CSV table of C-alpha atoms and ligand atoms in Angstrom, one decimal:
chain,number,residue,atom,x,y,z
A,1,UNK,CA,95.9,203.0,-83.4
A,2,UNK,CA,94.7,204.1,-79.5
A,3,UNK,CA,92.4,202.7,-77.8
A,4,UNK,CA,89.2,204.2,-77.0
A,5,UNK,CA,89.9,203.9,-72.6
A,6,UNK,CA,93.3,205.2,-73.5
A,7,UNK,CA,91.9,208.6,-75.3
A,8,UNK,CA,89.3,208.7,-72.9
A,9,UNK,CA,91.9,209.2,-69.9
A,10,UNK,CA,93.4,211.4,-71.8
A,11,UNK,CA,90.1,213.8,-72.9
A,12,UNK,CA,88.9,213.5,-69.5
A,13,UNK,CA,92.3,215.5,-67.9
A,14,UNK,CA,93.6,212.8,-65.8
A,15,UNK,CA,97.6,212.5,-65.7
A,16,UNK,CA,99.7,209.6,-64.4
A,17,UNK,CA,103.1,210.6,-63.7
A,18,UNK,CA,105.7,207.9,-63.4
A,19,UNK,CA,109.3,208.9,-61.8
A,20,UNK,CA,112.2,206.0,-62.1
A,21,UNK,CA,115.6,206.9,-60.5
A,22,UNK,CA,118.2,205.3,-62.5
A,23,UNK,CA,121.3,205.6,-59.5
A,24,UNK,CA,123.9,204.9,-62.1
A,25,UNK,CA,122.0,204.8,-65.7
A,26,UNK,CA,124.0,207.1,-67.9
A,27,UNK,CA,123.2,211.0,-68.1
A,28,UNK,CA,124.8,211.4,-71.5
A,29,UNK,CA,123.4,208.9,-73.7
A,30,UNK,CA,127.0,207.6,-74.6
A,31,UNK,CA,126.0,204.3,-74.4
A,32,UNK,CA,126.3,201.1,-76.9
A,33,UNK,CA,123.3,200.0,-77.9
A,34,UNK,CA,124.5,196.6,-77.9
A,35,UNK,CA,125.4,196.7,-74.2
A,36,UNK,CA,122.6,198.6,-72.7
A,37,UNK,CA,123.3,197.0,-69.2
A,38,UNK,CA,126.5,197.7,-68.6
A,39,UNK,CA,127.8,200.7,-70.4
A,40,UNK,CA,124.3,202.8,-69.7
A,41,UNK,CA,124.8,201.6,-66.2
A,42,UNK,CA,121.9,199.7,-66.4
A,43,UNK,CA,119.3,202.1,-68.8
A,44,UNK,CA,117.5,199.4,-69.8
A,45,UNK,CA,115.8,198.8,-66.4
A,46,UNK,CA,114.5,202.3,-67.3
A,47,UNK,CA,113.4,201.5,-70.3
A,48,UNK,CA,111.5,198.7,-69.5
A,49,UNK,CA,110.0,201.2,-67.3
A,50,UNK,CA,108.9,203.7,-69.9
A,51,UNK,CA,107.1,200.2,-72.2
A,52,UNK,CA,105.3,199.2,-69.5
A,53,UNK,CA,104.0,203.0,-68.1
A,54,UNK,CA,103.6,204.6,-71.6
A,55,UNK,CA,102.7,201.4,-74.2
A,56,UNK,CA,99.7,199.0,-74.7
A,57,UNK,CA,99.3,196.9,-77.5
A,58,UNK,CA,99.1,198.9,-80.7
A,59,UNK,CA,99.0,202.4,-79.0
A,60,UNK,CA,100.8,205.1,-76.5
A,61,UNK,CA,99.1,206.2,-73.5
A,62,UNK,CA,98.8,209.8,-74.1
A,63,UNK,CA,97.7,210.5,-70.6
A,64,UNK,CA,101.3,209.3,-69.3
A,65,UNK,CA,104.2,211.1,-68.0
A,66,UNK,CA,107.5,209.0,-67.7
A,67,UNK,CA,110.6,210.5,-65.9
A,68,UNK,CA,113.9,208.9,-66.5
A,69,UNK,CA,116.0,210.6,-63.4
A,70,UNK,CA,119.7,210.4,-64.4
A,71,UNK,CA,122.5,210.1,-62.5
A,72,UNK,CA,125.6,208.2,-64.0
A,73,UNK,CA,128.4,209.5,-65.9
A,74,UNK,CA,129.8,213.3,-65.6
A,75,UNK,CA,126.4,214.8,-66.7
A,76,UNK,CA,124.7,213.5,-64.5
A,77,UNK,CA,122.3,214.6,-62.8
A,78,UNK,CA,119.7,214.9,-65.3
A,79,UNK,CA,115.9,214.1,-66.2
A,80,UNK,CA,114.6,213.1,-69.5
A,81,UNK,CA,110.9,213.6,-69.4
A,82,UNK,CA,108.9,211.5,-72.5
A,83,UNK,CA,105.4,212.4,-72.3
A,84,UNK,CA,103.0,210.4,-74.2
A,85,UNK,CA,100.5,212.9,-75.4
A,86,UNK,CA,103.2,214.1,-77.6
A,87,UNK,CA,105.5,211.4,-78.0
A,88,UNK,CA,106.3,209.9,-81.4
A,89,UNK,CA,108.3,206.6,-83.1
A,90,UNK,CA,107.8,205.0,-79.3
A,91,UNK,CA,108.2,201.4,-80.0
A,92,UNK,CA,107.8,198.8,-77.7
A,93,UNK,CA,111.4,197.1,-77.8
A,94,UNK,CA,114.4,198.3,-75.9
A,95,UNK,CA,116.7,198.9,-78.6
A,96,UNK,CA,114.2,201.6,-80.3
A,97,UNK,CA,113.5,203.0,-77.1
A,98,UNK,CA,117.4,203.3,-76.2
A,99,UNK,CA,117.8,205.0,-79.7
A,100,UNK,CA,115.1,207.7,-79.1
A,101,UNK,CA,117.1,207.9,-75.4
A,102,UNK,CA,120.3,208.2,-76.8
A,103,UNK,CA,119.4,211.0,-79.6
A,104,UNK,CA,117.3,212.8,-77.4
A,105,UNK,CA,120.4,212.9,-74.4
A,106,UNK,CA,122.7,213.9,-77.5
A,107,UNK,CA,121.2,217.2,-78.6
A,108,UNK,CA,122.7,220.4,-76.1
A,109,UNK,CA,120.7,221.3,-73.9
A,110,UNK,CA,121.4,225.2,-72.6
A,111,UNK,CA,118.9,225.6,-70.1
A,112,UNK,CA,119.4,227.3,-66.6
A,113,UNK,CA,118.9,224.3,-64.0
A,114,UNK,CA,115.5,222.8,-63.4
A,115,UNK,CA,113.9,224.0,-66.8
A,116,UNK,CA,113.3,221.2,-68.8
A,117,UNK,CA,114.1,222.1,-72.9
A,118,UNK,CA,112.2,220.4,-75.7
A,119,UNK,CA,114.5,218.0,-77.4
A,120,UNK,CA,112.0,216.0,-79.6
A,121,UNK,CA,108.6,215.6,-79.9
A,122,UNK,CA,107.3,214.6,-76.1
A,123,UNK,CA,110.7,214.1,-74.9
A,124,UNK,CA,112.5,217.0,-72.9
A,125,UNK,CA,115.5,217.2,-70.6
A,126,UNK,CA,116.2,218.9,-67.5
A,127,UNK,CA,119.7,219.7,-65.4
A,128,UNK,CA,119.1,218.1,-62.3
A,129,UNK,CA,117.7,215.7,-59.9
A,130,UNK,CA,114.2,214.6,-58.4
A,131,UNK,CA,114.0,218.5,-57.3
A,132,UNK,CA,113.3,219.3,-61.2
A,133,UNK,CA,110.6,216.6,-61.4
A,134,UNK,CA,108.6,218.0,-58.4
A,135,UNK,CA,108.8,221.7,-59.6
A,136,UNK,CA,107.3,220.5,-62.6
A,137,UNK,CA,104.5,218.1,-61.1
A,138,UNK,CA,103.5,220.5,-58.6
A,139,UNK,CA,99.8,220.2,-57.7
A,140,UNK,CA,99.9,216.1,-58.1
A,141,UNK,CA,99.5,213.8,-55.5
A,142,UNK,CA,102.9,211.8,-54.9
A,143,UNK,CA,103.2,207.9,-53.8
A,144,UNK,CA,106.6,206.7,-52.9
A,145,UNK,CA,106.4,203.0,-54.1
A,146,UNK,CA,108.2,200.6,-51.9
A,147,UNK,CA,108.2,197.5,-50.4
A,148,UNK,CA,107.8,198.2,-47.0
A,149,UNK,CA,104.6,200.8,-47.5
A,150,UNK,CA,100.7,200.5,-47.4
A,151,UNK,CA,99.0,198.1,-49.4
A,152,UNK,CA,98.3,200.2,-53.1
A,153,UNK,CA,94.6,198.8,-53.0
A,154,UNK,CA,93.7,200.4,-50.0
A,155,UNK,CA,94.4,204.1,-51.4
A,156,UNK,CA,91.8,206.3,-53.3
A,157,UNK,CA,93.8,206.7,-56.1
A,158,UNK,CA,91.6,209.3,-57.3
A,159,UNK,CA,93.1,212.4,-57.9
A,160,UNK,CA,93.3,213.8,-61.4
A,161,UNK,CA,96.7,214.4,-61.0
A,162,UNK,CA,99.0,211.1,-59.6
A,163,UNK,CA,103.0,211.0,-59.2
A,164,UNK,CA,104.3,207.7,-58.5
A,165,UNK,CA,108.2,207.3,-58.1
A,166,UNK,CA,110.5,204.3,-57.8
A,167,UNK,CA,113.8,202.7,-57.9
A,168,UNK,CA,115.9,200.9,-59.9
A,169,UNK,CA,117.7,198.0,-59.5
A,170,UNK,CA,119.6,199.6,-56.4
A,171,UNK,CA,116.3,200.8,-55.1
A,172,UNK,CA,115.7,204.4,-53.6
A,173,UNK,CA,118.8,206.1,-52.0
A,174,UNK,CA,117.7,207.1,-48.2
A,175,UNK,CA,118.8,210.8,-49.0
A,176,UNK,CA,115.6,210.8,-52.0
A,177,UNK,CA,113.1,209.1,-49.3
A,178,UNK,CA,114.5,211.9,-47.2
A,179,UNK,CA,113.4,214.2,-49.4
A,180,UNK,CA,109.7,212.7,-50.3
A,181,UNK,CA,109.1,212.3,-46.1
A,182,UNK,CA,109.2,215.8,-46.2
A,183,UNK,CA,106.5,216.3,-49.2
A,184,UNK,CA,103.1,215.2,-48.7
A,185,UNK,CA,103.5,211.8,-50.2
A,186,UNK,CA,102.6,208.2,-49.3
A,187,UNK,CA,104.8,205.1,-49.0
A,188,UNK,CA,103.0,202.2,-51.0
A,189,UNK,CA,103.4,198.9,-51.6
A,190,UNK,CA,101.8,196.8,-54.5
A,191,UNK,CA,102.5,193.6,-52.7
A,192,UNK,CA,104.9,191.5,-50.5
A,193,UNK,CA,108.0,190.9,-53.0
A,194,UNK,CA,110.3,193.0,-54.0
A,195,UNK,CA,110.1,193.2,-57.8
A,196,UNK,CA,111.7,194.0,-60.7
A,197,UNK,CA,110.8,198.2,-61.1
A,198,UNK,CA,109.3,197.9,-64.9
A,199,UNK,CA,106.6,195.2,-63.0
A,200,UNK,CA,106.0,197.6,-59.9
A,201,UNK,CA,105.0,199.8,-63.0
A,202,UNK,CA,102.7,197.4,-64.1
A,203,UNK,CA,101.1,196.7,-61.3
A,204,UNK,CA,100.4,200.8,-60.7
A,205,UNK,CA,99.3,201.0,-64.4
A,206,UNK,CA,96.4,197.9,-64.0
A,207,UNK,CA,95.6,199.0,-61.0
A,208,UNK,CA,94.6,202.7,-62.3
A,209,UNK,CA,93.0,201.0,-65.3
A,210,UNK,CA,90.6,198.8,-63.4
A,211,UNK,CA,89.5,201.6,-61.2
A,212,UNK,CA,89.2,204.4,-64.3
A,213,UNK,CA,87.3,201.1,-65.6
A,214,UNK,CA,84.5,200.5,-63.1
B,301,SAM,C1,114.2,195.9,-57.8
B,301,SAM,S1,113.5,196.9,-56.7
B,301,SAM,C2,114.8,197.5,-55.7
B,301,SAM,C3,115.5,196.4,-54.9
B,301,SAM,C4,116.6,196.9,-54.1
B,301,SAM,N1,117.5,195.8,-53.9
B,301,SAM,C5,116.2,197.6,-52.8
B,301,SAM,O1,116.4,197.0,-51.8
B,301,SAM,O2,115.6,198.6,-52.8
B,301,SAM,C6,113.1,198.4,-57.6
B,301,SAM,C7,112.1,199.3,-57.1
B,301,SAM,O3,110.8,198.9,-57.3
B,301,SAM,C8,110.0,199.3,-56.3
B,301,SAM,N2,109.4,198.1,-55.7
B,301,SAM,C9,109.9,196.8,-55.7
B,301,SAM,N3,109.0,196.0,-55.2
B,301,SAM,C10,108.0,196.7,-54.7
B,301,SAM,C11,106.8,196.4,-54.0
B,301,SAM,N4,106.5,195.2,-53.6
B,301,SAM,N5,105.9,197.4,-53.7
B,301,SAM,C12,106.2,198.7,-54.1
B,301,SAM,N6,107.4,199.0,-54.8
B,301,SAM,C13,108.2,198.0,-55.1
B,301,SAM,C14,110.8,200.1,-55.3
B,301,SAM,O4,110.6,201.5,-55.6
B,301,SAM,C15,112.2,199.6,-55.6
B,301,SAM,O5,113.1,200.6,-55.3
């Protein structure tokens, strides 16, 4: 069952994209599901990433965008995009999540690069890198979430339209905070420790709930 705040972000047009960079997290979705960690090249710090930005208790947040970039194993790079308007069977522990992952990185994909193709319900893959992500979430307003950046709290946060990307265990390559200097998009922080990324995400998500809230 949603929630009522949940469908009312949704009905009132407001989007919240999430962007994780998986630096070795496996492209092909020929992983054991038994040993996400290591043969997914750690996955499940993705995962944990796509709970906390898409699930509450008891319901999806339909107004969410969760991009999974890609880029271990030889078909790599890629992006899985799960949207939550759309999504179905998303369940809250990592094992059902690395399933939908999996199947969804199994079926053939034959698109040019950059196009993302509709592999299931809500969840569509792309050929590519962070480039893909920004083609399709052109128009929103981008945050690069680090530890070093301005302090979340003190930002607007008010456009109908937000990006927010982040690392993985390894953190964000220089060459990708290359790339977003060059975009209009601003370095925050949500505190003084560096945290695990699935928290970071938590910490975005509350924070956008208790200002959609008041
Ligand atoms: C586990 S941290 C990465 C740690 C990695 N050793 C590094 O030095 O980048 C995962 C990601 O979460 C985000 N992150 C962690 N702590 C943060 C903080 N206090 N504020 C904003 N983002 C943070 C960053 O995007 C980071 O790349």
């Amino acid at each position: 069952m949603l929630r009522g705040r949940v469908d009312g972000n949704a009905a009132s047009g407001r989007v919240r994209r999430f962007v994780v960079v998986g630096q070795t997290a496996s492209a092909s979705g020929d992983f054991s599901i038994e040993d996400l960690p290591s043969s997914g090249g750690r996955i499940d710090v993705l995962l944990r990433c796509v709970r906390a930005a898409l699930l509450v208790s008891h319901g999806v947040r339909r107004e969410v965008i969760v991009y999974l970039v890609l880029r271990g194993s030889a078909r790599a790079p890629r992006v899985l995009r799960i949207s939550g308007h759309d999504a179905q069977f998303l369940r809250p522990d990592e094992r059902s999540l690395a399933l939908l992952v999996k199947k969804a990185l199994a079926v053939p994909t034959l698109s040019g690069a950059g196009s993302f193709v509709d592999v299931k319900p809500g969840l569509s893959v792309a050929e590519g890198d962070v480039e893909c992500v920004l083609a399709d979430a052109a128009g929103a307003t981008a945050y690069c979430l680090a530890e070093d950046g301005l302090d979340l709290r003190e930002e607007a946060l008010d456009a109908a339209d937000n990006l927010f990307l982040l690392g993985d265990h390894l953190g964000l390559d220089a060459a990708t905070r290359r790339r977003l200097s060059a975009l209009p998009c601003r370095v925050v922080s949500v505190g003084p420790m560096s945290l695990h990324s699935d928290d970071v995400v938590t910490l975005v998500t509350n924070e956008l709930d208790r200002r959609s809230a008041g």
